[in-house]
Amino acid sequence: MHAIETSGLTKEYKPPGRVASALMRSPIKQSVLALDDVNLTVEPGELFGLIGPNGAGKTTLVKILCTLLLPSSGTAVVSGRDVCREEHLVQRSVGFVAGEERSFHWRLTGRQNLEFFAALSNMFGREARRRIGELMERLGIAEAADNMVYSYSSGMKQRLALARGLLTDPDVLFLDEPTKSLDPLAARRFKLFVREQLVRAEGRTVFLTSHRLEDIEQMCDRFAVLRGGRVTFCGTVDELRRRLRPREHYVMRLRGLDEARVADLSNRYTLRDLSVEPNGEVGGSVLRFAFPNGDGLLADLVLGARRLGGEVLSFEREDLRLEELFVEHVSGVDDS
């Protein structure tokens, strides 16, 4: 059984009718297709990411999976339960953590906030106190449990949000921009806790949406790209890299070769996608290229550069980061 599975999931926002339009002002003037035939599967114990430009449909998809919004058509199943027909069972099996600090009552203490949200989940009395105390201790905010939330640092607020998401001990945890207000050290600790403790040690499924693509690259087993309401890619970073760059790309820093001899080197070894930039630090050039003949002839390429009078300062494979891959992928989708 998949932890999350969607099939033909579609959501269309339609403008209100004449009567409703007369009673309220709606920003929707014409139909908007927010999700278009979305098919996804997420495995139990997987850390899965969702990325896409603003307006791609990410928030709509998460709201449907959390039973906050009904789809127009298609199906969505979370922990083996249909989000439309079994919404109450789905709600018990999912937790949600937002990066938005305003989701808390700032003039209540951290403990009081968690008691409030526990009550919304039908958790009261001794059970609620035990769970809240356990989570605050585990997340390192027990000493501030009775302090007003407005006095919390951004990192403490995010840990409080995580405690809120874990109140019901969910099988599936949704994280929405969880590190956007954190400093680098706090973000690193948060990501490490989610990946190593919640996913690896406890086997929870985590569904992460973020505009910080380094979070997706560092944390997720797989991810999907949502563009215009449609899934345009689903897989690993390496799979996207191979799709966009079927040939290995390299960077060679050298000096001692003028433009004519660089062109000679390129022709001799059939360098593809060649770009040449000046190397301002030591003089010379930086060559970026794809090498179609395989790693076996790379040593010959270095020797060839030396025979032409060049000094090779460094030579390494260039792996594009997810941010660069995302821009290239989305640009390709737009062009098609």
Short mmCIF file of C-alpha atoms in Angstrom, two decimals:
data_model
loop_
_atom_site.label_atom_id
_atom_site.label_comp_id
_atom_site.label_asym_id
_atom_site.label_seq_id
_atom_site.Cartn_x
_atom_site.Cartn_y
_atom_site.Cartn_z
CA MET A 1 0.00 0.00 0.00
CA HIS A 2 1.27 3.45 -0.92
CA ALA A 3 1.42 6.14 1.75
CA ILE A 4 -0.02 8.64 -0.75
CA GLU A 5 -1.56 7.92 -4.14
CA THR A 6 -3.36 10.23 -6.52
CA SER A 7 -4.98 9.24 -9.80
CA GLY A 8 -6.29 11.74 -12.33
CA LEU A 9 -6.53 14.33 -9.57
CA THR A 10 -8.01 17.56 -10.92
CA LYS A 11 -9.12 20.77 -9.26
CA GLU A 12 -10.88 23.56 -11.10
CA TYR A 13 -11.85 26.80 -9.41
CA LYS A 14 -14.98 28.19 -11.03
CA PRO A 15 -16.30 31.75 -10.73
CA PRO A 16 -19.39 32.14 -8.54
CA GLY A 17 -22.84 32.37 -10.09
CA ARG A 18 -24.75 35.61 -10.51
CA VAL A 19 -26.43 35.48 -7.11
CA ALA A 20 -23.18 34.73 -5.28
CA SER A 21 -21.38 37.43 -7.28
CA ALA A 22 -23.99 39.95 -6.17
CA LEU A 23 -23.48 39.02 -2.51
CA MET A 24 -19.70 38.83 -2.41
CA ARG A 25 -16.66 39.96 -4.30
CA SER A 26 -14.75 37.00 -5.71
CA PRO A 27 -11.25 37.31 -7.21
CA ILE A 28 -12.13 34.47 -9.60
CA LYS A 29 -13.61 35.90 -12.81
CA GLN A 30 -13.09 32.83 -14.98
CA SER A 31 -12.38 29.14 -14.43
CA VAL A 32 -8.88 28.32 -13.17
CA LEU A 33 -7.47 24.81 -13.57
CA ALA A 34 -5.24 24.51 -10.50
CA LEU A 35 -4.53 20.76 -10.84
CA ASP A 36 -4.73 18.85 -14.09
CA ASP A 37 -4.69 15.04 -14.04
CA VAL A 38 -2.10 14.68 -11.27
CA ASN A 39 -0.82 11.11 -10.77
CA LEU A 40 1.61 10.57 -7.90
CA THR A 41 2.65 7.80 -5.55
CA VAL A 42 4.64 8.21 -2.34
CA GLU A 43 5.93 5.13 -0.53
CA PRO A 44 5.71 4.53 3.24
CA GLY A 45 8.80 5.90 5.00
CA GLU A 46 9.75 8.08 2.02
CA LEU A 47 10.80 11.70 2.24
CA PHE A 48 9.13 13.16 -0.83
CA GLY A 49 9.46 16.71 -2.16
CA LEU A 50 7.20 18.90 -4.26
CA ILE A 51 8.54 21.94 -6.08
CA GLY A 52 7.25 24.33 -8.70
CA PRO A 53 6.85 28.02 -9.53
CA ASN A 54 4.33 30.19 -7.71
CA GLY A 55 0.82 29.32 -8.85
CA ALA A 56 1.81 25.82 -9.95
CA GLY A 57 -0.80 24.16 -7.72
CA LYS A 58 1.37 22.98 -4.81
CA THR A 59 -0.81 24.45 -2.07
CA THR A 60 -3.97 23.13 -3.72
CA LEU A 61 -2.53 19.61 -3.87
CA VAL A 62 -1.45 19.64 -0.21
CA LYS A 63 -4.85 21.00 0.88
CA ILE A 64 -6.60 18.16 -0.93
CA LEU A 65 -4.30 15.55 0.63
CA CYS A 66 -4.98 17.06 4.07
CA THR A 67 -8.78 17.04 3.42
CA LEU A 68 -8.98 20.84 3.51
CA LEU A 69 -10.22 21.00 -0.07
CA LEU A 70 -12.28 18.71 -2.29
CA PRO A 71 -11.02 17.77 -5.77
CA SER A 72 -13.15 18.36 -8.84
CA SER A 73 -12.39 14.87 -10.12
CA GLY A 74 -9.96 11.99 -9.67
CA THR A 75 -8.97 10.27 -6.46
CA ALA A 76 -6.51 10.85 -3.63
CA VAL A 77 -5.71 8.18 -1.05
CA VAL A 78 -3.63 8.81 2.08
CA SER A 79 -2.64 5.92 4.37
CA GLY A 80 -5.06 3.68 2.47
CA ARG A 81 -8.03 6.01 2.99
CA ASP A 82 -9.89 8.10 0.43
CA VAL A 83 -9.70 11.82 1.26
CA CYS A 84 -13.30 12.39 0.16
CA ARG A 85 -15.12 9.35 1.56
CA GLU A 86 -12.99 8.82 4.68
CA GLU A 87 -11.86 12.32 5.56
CA HIS A 88 -12.09 11.86 9.34
CA LEU A 89 -9.81 8.81 9.21
CA VAL A 90 -7.37 10.66 6.96
CA GLN A 91 -7.28 13.61 9.37
CA ARG A 92 -6.19 11.29 12.19
CA SER A 93 -3.33 9.89 10.13
CA VAL A 94 -1.80 13.16 8.87
CA GLY A 95 0.00 16.08 10.47
CA PHE A 96 0.70 19.50 8.95
CA VAL A 97 3.57 21.87 9.71
CA ALA A 98 3.53 25.33 8.14
CA GLY A 99 6.42 27.74 7.96
CA GLU A 100 4.01 30.57 8.76
CA GLU A 101 4.54 31.78 12.33
CA ARG A 102 1.12 33.47 12.52
CA SER A 103 -0.57 30.08 12.87
CA PHE A 104 -0.03 30.36 16.65
CA HIS A 105 -1.71 32.50 19.30
CA TRP A 106 1.21 34.70 20.31
CA ARG A 107 -0.21 35.75 23.68
CA LEU A 108 -0.62 32.17 24.83
CA THR A 109 2.26 30.03 26.05
CA GLY A 110 3.72 27.28 23.93
CA ARG A 111 2.03 24.69 26.13
CA GLN A 112 -1.35 26.46 25.91
CA ASN A 113 -1.08 26.60 22.13
CA LEU A 114 -0.47 22.88 21.94
CA GLU A 115 -3.35 22.20 24.37
CA PHE A 116 -5.63 24.22 22.09
CA PHE A 117 -4.62 22.30 18.97
CA ALA A 118 -4.77 18.99 20.84
CA ALA A 119 -8.38 19.76 21.80
CA LEU A 120 -9.19 20.39 18.12
CA SER A 121 -7.97 16.82 17.52
CA ASN A 122 -10.13 15.45 20.35
CA MET A 123 -7.16 14.96 22.64
CA PHE A 124 -7.80 16.07 26.23
CA GLY A 125 -6.72 15.71 29.83
CA ARG A 126 -3.94 13.37 30.84
CA GLU A 127 -3.38 12.06 27.32
CA ALA A 128 -2.91 15.56 25.93
CA ARG A 129 -0.60 16.65 28.78
CA ARG A 130 1.55 13.55 28.41
CA ARG A 131 1.89 13.92 24.63
CA ILE A 132 2.61 17.66 24.81
CA GLY A 133 5.24 17.23 27.52
CA GLU A 134 6.88 14.41 25.61
CA LEU A 135 7.07 16.39 22.36
CA MET A 136 8.33 19.61 23.95
CA GLU A 137 11.04 17.70 25.78
CA ARG A 138 12.03 15.81 22.67
CA LEU A 139 12.19 18.95 20.52
CA GLY A 140 14.19 20.92 23.09
CA ILE A 141 11.58 23.53 24.01
CA ALA A 142 10.42 22.13 27.37
CA GLU A 143 12.14 24.92 29.33
CA ALA A 144 10.15 27.50 27.36
CA ALA A 145 6.85 25.61 27.56
CA ASP A 146 5.24 28.22 29.81
CA ASN A 147 6.65 31.27 28.03
CA MET A 148 4.51 33.36 25.70
CA VAL A 149 5.01 32.40 22.07
CA TYR A 150 5.84 35.99 21.10
CA SER A 151 9.07 35.58 23.11
CA TYR A 152 10.16 32.51 21.09
CA SER A 153 12.92 32.71 18.51
CA SER A 154 12.16 31.67 14.93
CA GLY A 155 13.82 28.31 15.54
CA MET A 156 11.73 27.70 18.66
CA LYS A 157 8.54 28.63 16.83
CA GLN A 158 9.37 26.14 14.10
CA ARG A 159 10.00 23.41 16.67
CA LEU A 160 6.67 24.29 18.28
CA ALA A 161 5.03 23.98 14.84
CA LEU A 162 6.63 20.56 14.44
CA ALA A 163 5.29 19.54 17.87
CA ARG A 164 1.84 20.63 16.73
CA GLY A 165 2.13 18.52 13.58
CA LEU A 166 3.18 15.47 15.62
CA LEU A 167 0.47 15.74 18.29
CA THR A 168 -1.63 12.91 16.85
CA ASP A 169 1.42 10.73 16.08
CA PRO A 170 0.65 10.82 12.32
CA ASP A 171 1.81 8.32 9.73
CA VAL A 172 2.17 11.08 7.12
CA LEU A 173 3.59 14.53 7.90
CA PHE A 174 3.21 17.48 5.51
CA LEU A 175 5.85 20.21 5.77
CA ASP A 176 5.17 23.50 3.98
CA GLU A 177 8.23 25.79 3.65
CA PRO A 178 9.49 24.63 7.06
CA THR A 179 12.89 26.37 6.97
CA LYS A 180 12.01 29.71 5.38
CA SER A 181 12.37 31.71 8.63
CA LEU A 182 15.32 29.77 10.07
CA ASP A 183 18.98 30.75 10.17
CA PRO A 184 21.40 28.26 8.53
CA LEU A 185 22.30 26.49 11.78
CA ALA A 186 18.67 26.10 12.91
CA ALA A 187 17.66 24.97 9.42
CA ARG A 188 20.41 22.34 9.41
CA ARG A 189 19.30 20.98 12.78
CA PHE A 190 15.67 20.91 11.69
CA LYS A 191 16.43 19.05 8.45
CA LEU A 192 18.65 16.56 10.26
CA PHE A 193 15.91 15.82 12.81
CA VAL A 194 13.28 15.31 10.13
CA ARG A 195 15.43 13.09 7.94
CA GLU A 196 17.23 11.01 10.54
CA GLN A 197 14.67 10.80 13.33
CA LEU A 198 11.20 11.10 11.85
CA VAL A 199 11.87 9.31 8.58
CA ARG A 200 14.85 6.98 9.03
CA ALA A 201 14.33 6.00 12.69
CA GLU A 202 10.55 6.14 13.01
CA GLY A 203 9.53 5.30 9.45
CA ARG A 204 7.15 8.21 8.96
CA THR A 205 6.30 9.46 5.50
CA VAL A 206 7.17 13.14 5.01
CA PHE A 207 5.79 15.25 2.15
CA LEU A 208 7.83 18.46 1.81
CA THR A 209 7.05 21.56 -0.25
CA SER A 210 9.69 24.26 -0.44
CA HIS A 211 11.08 27.04 -2.60
CA ARG A 212 14.48 26.34 -1.06
CA LEU A 213 15.65 23.77 -3.55
CA GLU A 214 18.72 22.94 -1.46
CA ASP A 215 16.28 21.55 1.14
CA ILE A 216 14.77 19.23 -1.47
CA GLU A 217 18.20 18.17 -2.74
CA GLN A 218 19.62 17.51 0.72
CA MET A 219 16.59 15.83 2.28
CA CYS A 220 14.36 14.08 -0.23
CA ASP A 221 14.50 10.56 -1.64
CA ARG A 222 12.45 11.67 -4.65
CA PHE A 223 10.60 14.79 -5.71
CA ALA A 224 8.04 15.96 -8.24
CA VAL A 225 7.91 19.16 -10.29
CA LEU A 226 4.49 20.76 -10.63
CA ARG A 227 4.05 23.23 -13.46
CA GLY A 228 0.72 24.71 -14.49
CA GLY A 229 -1.12 22.13 -12.43
CA ARG A 230 0.58 19.17 -14.11
CA VAL A 231 3.40 16.91 -12.95
CA THR A 232 6.24 17.44 -15.43
CA PHE A 233 8.81 15.29 -13.63
CA CYS A 234 8.94 12.77 -10.78
CA GLY A 235 12.11 11.02 -9.67
CA THR A 236 15.52 11.67 -8.14
CA VAL A 237 17.94 14.54 -8.71
CA ASP A 238 20.27 12.19 -10.61
CA GLU A 239 17.41 11.07 -12.86
CA LEU A 240 16.55 14.68 -13.73
CA ARG A 241 20.23 15.39 -14.32
CA ARG A 242 20.52 12.43 -16.72
CA ARG A 243 17.35 13.47 -18.54
CA LEU A 244 18.57 17.01 -19.12
CA ARG A 245 22.25 16.19 -19.56
CA PRO A 246 22.59 12.73 -21.14
CA ARG A 247 26.33 13.35 -21.58
CA GLU A 248 28.70 13.99 -18.67
CA HIS A 249 29.79 17.61 -18.34
CA TYR A 250 33.25 18.70 -17.17
CA VAL A 251 35.15 21.82 -16.17
CA MET A 252 38.81 22.25 -17.12
CA ARG A 253 40.84 25.18 -15.84
CA LEU A 254 44.04 25.77 -17.80
CA ARG A 255 46.43 28.41 -19.00
CA GLY A 256 48.82 28.72 -21.88
CA LEU A 257 46.35 28.08 -24.72
CA ASP A 258 45.09 30.86 -26.94
CA GLU A 259 41.69 30.82 -28.66
CA ALA A 260 42.99 29.01 -31.75
CA ARG A 261 44.58 26.17 -29.76
CA VAL A 262 41.44 25.78 -27.61
CA ALA A 263 39.46 25.39 -30.84
CA ASP A 264 42.03 22.83 -32.04
CA LEU A 265 41.67 20.88 -28.78
CA SER A 266 37.88 20.95 -29.09
CA ASN A 267 37.95 19.64 -32.66
CA ARG A 268 40.43 16.86 -31.89
CA TYR A 269 38.39 15.45 -29.00
CA THR A 270 34.87 16.35 -30.21
CA LEU A 271 34.00 18.48 -27.20
CA ARG A 272 30.27 19.28 -27.13
CA ASP A 273 28.41 22.24 -25.56
CA LEU A 274 31.76 24.03 -25.26
CA SER A 275 31.91 27.37 -23.46
CA VAL A 276 35.14 29.25 -22.72
CA GLU A 277 35.47 31.85 -19.97
CA PRO A 278 38.48 33.82 -18.77
CA ASN A 279 39.99 32.61 -15.49
CA GLY A 280 40.63 35.93 -13.77
CA GLU A 281 42.43 34.54 -10.73
CA VAL A 282 45.41 32.94 -12.46
CA GLY A 283 44.95 33.95 -16.09
CA GLY A 284 44.10 31.45 -18.77
CA SER A 285 40.69 29.93 -19.43
CA VAL A 286 37.87 27.91 -17.93
CA LEU A 287 36.45 25.34 -20.36
CA ARG A 288 33.02 23.82 -19.77
CA PHE A 289 32.02 21.02 -22.10
CA ALA A 290 30.36 17.65 -22.61
CA PHE A 291 32.65 14.75 -23.47
CA PRO A 292 30.85 12.12 -25.61
CA ASN A 293 33.59 9.49 -25.68
CA GLY A 294 33.39 8.31 -22.06
CA ASP A 295 35.66 8.61 -19.07
CA GLY A 296 38.26 6.30 -20.62
CA LEU A 297 39.64 9.04 -22.88
CA LEU A 298 39.70 11.85 -20.34
CA ALA A 299 43.39 11.24 -19.61
CA ASP A 300 44.10 11.56 -23.33
CA LEU A 301 42.29 14.91 -23.35
CA VAL A 302 44.53 16.20 -20.54
CA LEU A 303 47.63 14.98 -22.39
CA GLY A 304 46.35 16.62 -25.57
CA ALA A 305 46.02 19.95 -23.81
CA ARG A 306 49.59 19.64 -22.53
CA ARG A 307 50.93 18.74 -25.98
CA LEU A 308 49.44 21.95 -27.31
CA GLY A 309 51.38 23.88 -24.67
CA GLY A 310 48.68 24.21 -22.03
CA GLU A 311 49.01 23.78 -18.28
CA VAL A 312 46.00 22.00 -16.76
CA LEU A 313 45.28 23.54 -13.35
CA SER A 314 42.21 21.46 -12.50
CA PHE A 315 39.80 19.06 -14.17
CA GLU A 316 36.53 17.85 -12.65
CA ARG A 317 33.07 16.62 -13.49
CA GLU A 318 30.38 19.29 -13.27
CA ASP A 319 27.17 18.20 -11.53
CA LEU A 320 24.45 20.82 -11.80
CA ARG A 321 22.66 21.65 -8.59
CA LEU A 322 18.91 21.16 -8.36
CA GLU A 323 18.29 24.90 -8.70
CA GLU A 324 20.04 24.94 -12.08
CA LEU A 325 18.32 21.72 -13.16
CA PHE A 326 14.92 23.12 -12.13
CA VAL A 327 15.40 26.30 -14.16
CA GLU A 328 16.53 24.30 -17.19
CA HIS A 329 13.65 21.84 -16.85
CA VAL A 330 10.96 24.49 -16.42
CA SER A 331 12.37 26.49 -19.34
CA GLY A 332 12.18 23.36 -21.49
CA VAL A 333 8.57 22.74 -20.44
CA ASP A 334 7.65 26.32 -21.35
CA ASP A 335 9.34 26.03 -24.75
CA SER A 336 7.42 22.84 -25.55
#
